[in-house]
PDB file of C-alpha atoms and ligand atoms in Angstrom:
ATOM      1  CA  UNK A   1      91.564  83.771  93.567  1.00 97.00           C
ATOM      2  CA  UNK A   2      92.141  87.029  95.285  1.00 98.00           C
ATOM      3  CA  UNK A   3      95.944  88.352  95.589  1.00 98.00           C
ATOM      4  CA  UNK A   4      96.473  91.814  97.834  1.00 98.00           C
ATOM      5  CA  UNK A   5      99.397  93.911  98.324  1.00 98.00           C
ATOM      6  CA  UNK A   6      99.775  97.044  99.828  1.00 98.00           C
ATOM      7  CA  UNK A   7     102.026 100.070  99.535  1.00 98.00           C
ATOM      8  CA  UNK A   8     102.446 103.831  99.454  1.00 98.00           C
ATOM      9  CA  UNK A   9     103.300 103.959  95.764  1.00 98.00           C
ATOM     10  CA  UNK A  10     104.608 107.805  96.211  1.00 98.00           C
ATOM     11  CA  UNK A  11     106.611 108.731  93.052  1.00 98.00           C
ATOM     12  CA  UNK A  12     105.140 105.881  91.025  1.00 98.00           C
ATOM     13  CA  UNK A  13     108.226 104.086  89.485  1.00 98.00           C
ATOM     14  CA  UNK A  14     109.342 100.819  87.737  1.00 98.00           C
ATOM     15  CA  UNK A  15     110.089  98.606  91.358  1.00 98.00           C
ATOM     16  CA  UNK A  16     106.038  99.586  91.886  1.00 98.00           C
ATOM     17  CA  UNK A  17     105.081  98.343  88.293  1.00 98.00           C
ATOM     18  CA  UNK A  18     107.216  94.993  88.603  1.00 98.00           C
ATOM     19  CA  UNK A  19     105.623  93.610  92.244  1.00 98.00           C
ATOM     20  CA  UNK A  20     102.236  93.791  90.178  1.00 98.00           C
ATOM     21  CA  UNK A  21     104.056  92.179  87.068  1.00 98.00           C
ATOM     22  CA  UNK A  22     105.150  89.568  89.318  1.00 98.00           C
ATOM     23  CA  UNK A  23     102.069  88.908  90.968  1.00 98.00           C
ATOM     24  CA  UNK A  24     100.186  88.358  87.582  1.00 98.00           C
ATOM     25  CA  UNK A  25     102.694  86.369  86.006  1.00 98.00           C
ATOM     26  CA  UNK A  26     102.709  84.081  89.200  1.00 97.00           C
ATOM     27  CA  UNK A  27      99.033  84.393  89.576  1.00 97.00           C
ATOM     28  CA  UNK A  28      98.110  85.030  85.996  1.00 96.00           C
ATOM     29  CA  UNK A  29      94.302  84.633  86.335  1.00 94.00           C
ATOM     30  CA  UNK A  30      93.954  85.972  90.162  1.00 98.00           C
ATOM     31  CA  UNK A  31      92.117  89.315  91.517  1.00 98.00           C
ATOM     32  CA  UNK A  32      94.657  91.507  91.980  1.00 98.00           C
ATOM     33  CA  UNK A  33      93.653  94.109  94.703  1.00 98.00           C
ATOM     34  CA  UNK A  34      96.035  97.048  96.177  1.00 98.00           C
ATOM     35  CA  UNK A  35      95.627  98.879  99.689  1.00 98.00           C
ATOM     36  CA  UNK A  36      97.050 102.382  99.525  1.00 98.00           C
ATOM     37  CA  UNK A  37      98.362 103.620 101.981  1.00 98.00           C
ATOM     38  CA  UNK A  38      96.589 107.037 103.165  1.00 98.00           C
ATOM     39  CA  UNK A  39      98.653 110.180 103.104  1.00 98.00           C
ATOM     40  CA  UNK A  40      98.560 109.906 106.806  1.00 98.00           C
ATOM     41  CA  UNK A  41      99.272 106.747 107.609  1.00 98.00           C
ATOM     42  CA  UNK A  42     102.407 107.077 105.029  1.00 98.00           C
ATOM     43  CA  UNK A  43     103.220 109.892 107.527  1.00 97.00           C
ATOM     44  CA  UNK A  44     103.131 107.415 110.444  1.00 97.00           C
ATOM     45  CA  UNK A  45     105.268 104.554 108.562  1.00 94.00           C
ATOM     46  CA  UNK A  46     107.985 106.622 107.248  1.00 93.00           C
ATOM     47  CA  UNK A  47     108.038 110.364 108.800  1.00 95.00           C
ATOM     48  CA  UNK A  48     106.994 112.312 105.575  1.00 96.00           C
ATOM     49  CA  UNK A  49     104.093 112.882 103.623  1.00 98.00           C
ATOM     50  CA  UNK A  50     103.674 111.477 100.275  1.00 98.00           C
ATOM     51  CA  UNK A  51     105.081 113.970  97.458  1.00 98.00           C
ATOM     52  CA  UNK A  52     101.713 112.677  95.409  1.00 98.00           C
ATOM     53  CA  UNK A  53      98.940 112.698  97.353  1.00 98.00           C
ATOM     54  CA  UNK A  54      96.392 109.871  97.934  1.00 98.00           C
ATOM     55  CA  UNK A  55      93.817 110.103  95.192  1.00 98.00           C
ATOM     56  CA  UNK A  56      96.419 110.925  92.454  1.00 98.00           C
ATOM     57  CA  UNK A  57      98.455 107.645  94.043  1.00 98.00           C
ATOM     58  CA  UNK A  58      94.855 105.761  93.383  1.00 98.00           C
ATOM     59  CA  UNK A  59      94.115 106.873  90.372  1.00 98.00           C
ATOM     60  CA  UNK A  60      97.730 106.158  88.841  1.00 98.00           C
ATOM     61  CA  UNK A  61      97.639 102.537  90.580  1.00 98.00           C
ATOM     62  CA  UNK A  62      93.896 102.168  89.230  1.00 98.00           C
ATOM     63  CA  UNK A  63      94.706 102.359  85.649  1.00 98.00           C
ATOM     64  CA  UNK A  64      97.488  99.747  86.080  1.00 98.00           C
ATOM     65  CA  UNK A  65      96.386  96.858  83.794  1.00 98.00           C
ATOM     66  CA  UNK A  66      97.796  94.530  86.299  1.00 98.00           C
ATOM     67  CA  UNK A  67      95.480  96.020  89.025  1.00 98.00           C
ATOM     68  CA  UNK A  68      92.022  95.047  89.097  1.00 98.00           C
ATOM     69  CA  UNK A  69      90.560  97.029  92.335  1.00 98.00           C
ATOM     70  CA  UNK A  70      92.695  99.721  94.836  1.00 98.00           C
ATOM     71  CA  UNK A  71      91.443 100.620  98.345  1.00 98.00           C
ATOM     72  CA  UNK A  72      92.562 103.381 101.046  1.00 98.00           C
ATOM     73  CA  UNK A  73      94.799 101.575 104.110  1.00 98.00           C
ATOM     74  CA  UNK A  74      94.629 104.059 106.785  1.00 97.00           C
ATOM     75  CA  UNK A  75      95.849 102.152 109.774  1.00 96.00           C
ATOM     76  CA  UNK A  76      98.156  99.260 109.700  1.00 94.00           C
ATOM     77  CA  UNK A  77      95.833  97.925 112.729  1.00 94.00           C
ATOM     78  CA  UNK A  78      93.397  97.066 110.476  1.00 97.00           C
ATOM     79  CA  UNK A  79      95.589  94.725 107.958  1.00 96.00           C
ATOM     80  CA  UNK A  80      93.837  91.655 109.738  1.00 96.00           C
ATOM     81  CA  UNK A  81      90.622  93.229 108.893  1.00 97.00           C
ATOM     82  CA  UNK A  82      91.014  94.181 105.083  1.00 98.00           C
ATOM     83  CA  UNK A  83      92.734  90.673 104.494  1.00 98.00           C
ATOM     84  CA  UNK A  84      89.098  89.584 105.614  1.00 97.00           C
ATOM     85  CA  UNK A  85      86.753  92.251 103.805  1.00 98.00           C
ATOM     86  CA  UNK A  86      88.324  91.937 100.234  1.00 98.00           C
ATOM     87  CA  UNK A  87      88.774  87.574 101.376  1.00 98.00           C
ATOM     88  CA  UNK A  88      92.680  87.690 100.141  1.00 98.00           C
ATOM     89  CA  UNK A  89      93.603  84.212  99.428  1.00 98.00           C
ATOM     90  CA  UNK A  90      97.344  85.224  99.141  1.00 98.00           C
ATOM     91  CA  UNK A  91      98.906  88.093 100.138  1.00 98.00           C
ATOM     92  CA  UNK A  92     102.179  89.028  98.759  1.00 98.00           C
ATOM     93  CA  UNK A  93     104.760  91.781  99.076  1.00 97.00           C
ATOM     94  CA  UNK A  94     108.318  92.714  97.986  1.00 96.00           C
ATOM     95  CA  UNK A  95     111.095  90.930  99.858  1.00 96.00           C
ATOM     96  CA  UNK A  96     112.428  93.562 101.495  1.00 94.00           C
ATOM     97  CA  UNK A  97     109.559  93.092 104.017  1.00 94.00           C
ATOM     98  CA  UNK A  98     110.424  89.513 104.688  1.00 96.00           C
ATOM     99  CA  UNK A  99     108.743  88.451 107.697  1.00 96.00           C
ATOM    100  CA  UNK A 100     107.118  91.378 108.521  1.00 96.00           C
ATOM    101  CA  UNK A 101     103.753  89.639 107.564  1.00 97.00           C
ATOM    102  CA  UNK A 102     103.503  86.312 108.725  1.00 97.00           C
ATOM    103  CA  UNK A 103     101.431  86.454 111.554  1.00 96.00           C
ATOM    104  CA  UNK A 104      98.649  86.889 108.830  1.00 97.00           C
ATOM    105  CA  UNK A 105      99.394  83.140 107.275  1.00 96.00           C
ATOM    106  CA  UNK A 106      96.583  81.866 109.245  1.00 94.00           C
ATOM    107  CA  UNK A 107      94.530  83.875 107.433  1.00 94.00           C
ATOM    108  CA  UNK A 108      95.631  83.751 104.016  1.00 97.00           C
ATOM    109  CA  UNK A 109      99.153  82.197 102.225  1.00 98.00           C
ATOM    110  CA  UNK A 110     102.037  85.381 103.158  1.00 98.00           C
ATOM    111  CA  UNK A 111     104.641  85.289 100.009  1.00 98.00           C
ATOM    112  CA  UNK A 112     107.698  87.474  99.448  1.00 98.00           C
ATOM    113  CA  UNK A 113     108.337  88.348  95.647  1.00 98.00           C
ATOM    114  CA  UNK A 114     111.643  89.944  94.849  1.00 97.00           C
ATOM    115  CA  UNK A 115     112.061  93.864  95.102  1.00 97.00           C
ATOM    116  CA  UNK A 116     113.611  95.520  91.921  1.00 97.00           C
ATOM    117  CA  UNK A 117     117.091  96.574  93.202  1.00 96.00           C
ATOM    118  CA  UNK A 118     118.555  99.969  93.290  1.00 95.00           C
ATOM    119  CA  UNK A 119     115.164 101.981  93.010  1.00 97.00           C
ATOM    120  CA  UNK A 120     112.710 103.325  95.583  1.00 97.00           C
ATOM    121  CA  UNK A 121     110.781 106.561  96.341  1.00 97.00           C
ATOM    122  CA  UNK A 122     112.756 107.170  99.003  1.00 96.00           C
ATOM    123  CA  UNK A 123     115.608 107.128  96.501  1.00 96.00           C
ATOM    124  CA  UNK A 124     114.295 109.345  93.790  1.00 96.00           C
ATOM    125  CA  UNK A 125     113.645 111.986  96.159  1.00 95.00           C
ATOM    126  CA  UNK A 126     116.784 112.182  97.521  1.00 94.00           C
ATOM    127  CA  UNK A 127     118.334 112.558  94.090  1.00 94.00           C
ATOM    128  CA  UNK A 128     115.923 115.434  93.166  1.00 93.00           C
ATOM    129  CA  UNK A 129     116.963 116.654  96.613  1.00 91.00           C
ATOM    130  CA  UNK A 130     120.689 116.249  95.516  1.00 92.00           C
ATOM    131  CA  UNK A 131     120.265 117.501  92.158  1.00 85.00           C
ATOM    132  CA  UNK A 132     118.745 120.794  92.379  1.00 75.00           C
TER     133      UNK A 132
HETATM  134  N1  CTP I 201     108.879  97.486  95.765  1.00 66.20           N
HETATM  135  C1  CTP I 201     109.641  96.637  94.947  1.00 66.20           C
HETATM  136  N2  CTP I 201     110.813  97.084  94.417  1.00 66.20           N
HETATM  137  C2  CTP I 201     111.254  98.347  94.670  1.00 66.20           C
HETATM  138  C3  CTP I 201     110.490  99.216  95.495  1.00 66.20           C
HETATM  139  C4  CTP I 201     109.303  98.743  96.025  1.00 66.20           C
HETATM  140  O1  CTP I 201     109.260  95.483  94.711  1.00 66.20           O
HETATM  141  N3  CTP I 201     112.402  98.741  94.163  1.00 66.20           N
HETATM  142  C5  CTP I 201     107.652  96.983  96.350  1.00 66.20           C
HETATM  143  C6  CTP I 201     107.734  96.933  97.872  1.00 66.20           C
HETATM  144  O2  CTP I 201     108.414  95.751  98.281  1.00 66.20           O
HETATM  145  C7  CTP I 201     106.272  96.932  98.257  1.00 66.20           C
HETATM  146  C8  CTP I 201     105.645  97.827  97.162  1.00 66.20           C
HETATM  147  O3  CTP I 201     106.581  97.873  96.085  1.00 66.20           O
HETATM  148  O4  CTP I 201     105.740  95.626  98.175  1.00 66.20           O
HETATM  149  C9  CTP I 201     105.337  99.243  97.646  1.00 66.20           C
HETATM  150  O5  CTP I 201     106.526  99.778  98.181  1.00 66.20           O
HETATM  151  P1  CTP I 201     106.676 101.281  98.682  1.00 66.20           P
HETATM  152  O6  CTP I 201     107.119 101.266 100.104  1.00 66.20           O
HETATM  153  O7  CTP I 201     105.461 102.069  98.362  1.00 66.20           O
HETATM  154  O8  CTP I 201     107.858 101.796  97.719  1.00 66.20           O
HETATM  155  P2  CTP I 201     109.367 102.177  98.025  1.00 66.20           P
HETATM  156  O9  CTP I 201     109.975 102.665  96.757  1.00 66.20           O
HETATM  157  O10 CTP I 201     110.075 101.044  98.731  1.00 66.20           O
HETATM  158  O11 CTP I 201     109.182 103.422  99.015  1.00 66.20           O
HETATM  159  P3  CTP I 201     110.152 104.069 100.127  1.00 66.20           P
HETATM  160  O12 CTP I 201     111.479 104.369  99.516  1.00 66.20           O
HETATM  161  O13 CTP I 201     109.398 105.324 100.561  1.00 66.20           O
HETATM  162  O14 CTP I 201     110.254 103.071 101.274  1.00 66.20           O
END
């Protein structure tokens, strides 16, 4: 069974690490693969550029023992399309996107896993922002 989930991952911290827990405990013995968001299309989403850039961001997400396989996303356009290349059975992301991907359950099962409270990127670099 292949799971996929996609994400920036900028600032790599423990919210990132528990939606791939999550998936693997729920799916224990799936193919867990990750779309990355490119540097570009993060600036798109969300209005900044990623503090860590793209192949630093892979090659963090890579050696996840969770992960199995990572991919650049560079346009949400083509979600439809990598859903069908890498033939996700499931695709899954954190709650806080509820709804936001449902149009793809007639391609694959869309599931909502809870997001770790009280931590994002957008968080941390505020605080650096704060703190120095
Ligand atoms: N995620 C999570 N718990 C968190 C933060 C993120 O479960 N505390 C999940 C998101 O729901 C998503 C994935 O991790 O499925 C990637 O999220 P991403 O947008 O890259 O991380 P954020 O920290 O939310 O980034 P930002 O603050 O820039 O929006």
């Amino acid at each position: 069974m292949n799971v996929i989930t996609f994400g920036t991952f900028d600032c790599f911290h423990v919210g990132h690490l528990r939606i791939f827990s999550r998936i693997k405990t729920k799916y224990p013995s799936s193919t867990l693969i990750v779309g990355i968001s490119s540097d570009k299309l993060n600036f798109e989403k969300k209005g900044r550029y990623p503090v860590i850039p793209l192949e630093q961001r892979m090659e963090i997400i890579k050696s996840i023992r969770h992960v199995d396989r990572v991919f650049v996303e560079d346009s949400l356009e083509k979600k439809g399309g990598y859903l069908a290349k890498y033939k996700a059975d499931v695709l899954v992301m954190g709650n806080d996107h509820e709804g936001r991907f449902d149009t793809f359950s007639e391609i694959c099962t869309v599931e909502y896993l809870e997001r770790t409270p009280q931590i994002s990127t957008t968080e941390i670099i505020e605080k650096i922002h704060t703190d120095t």
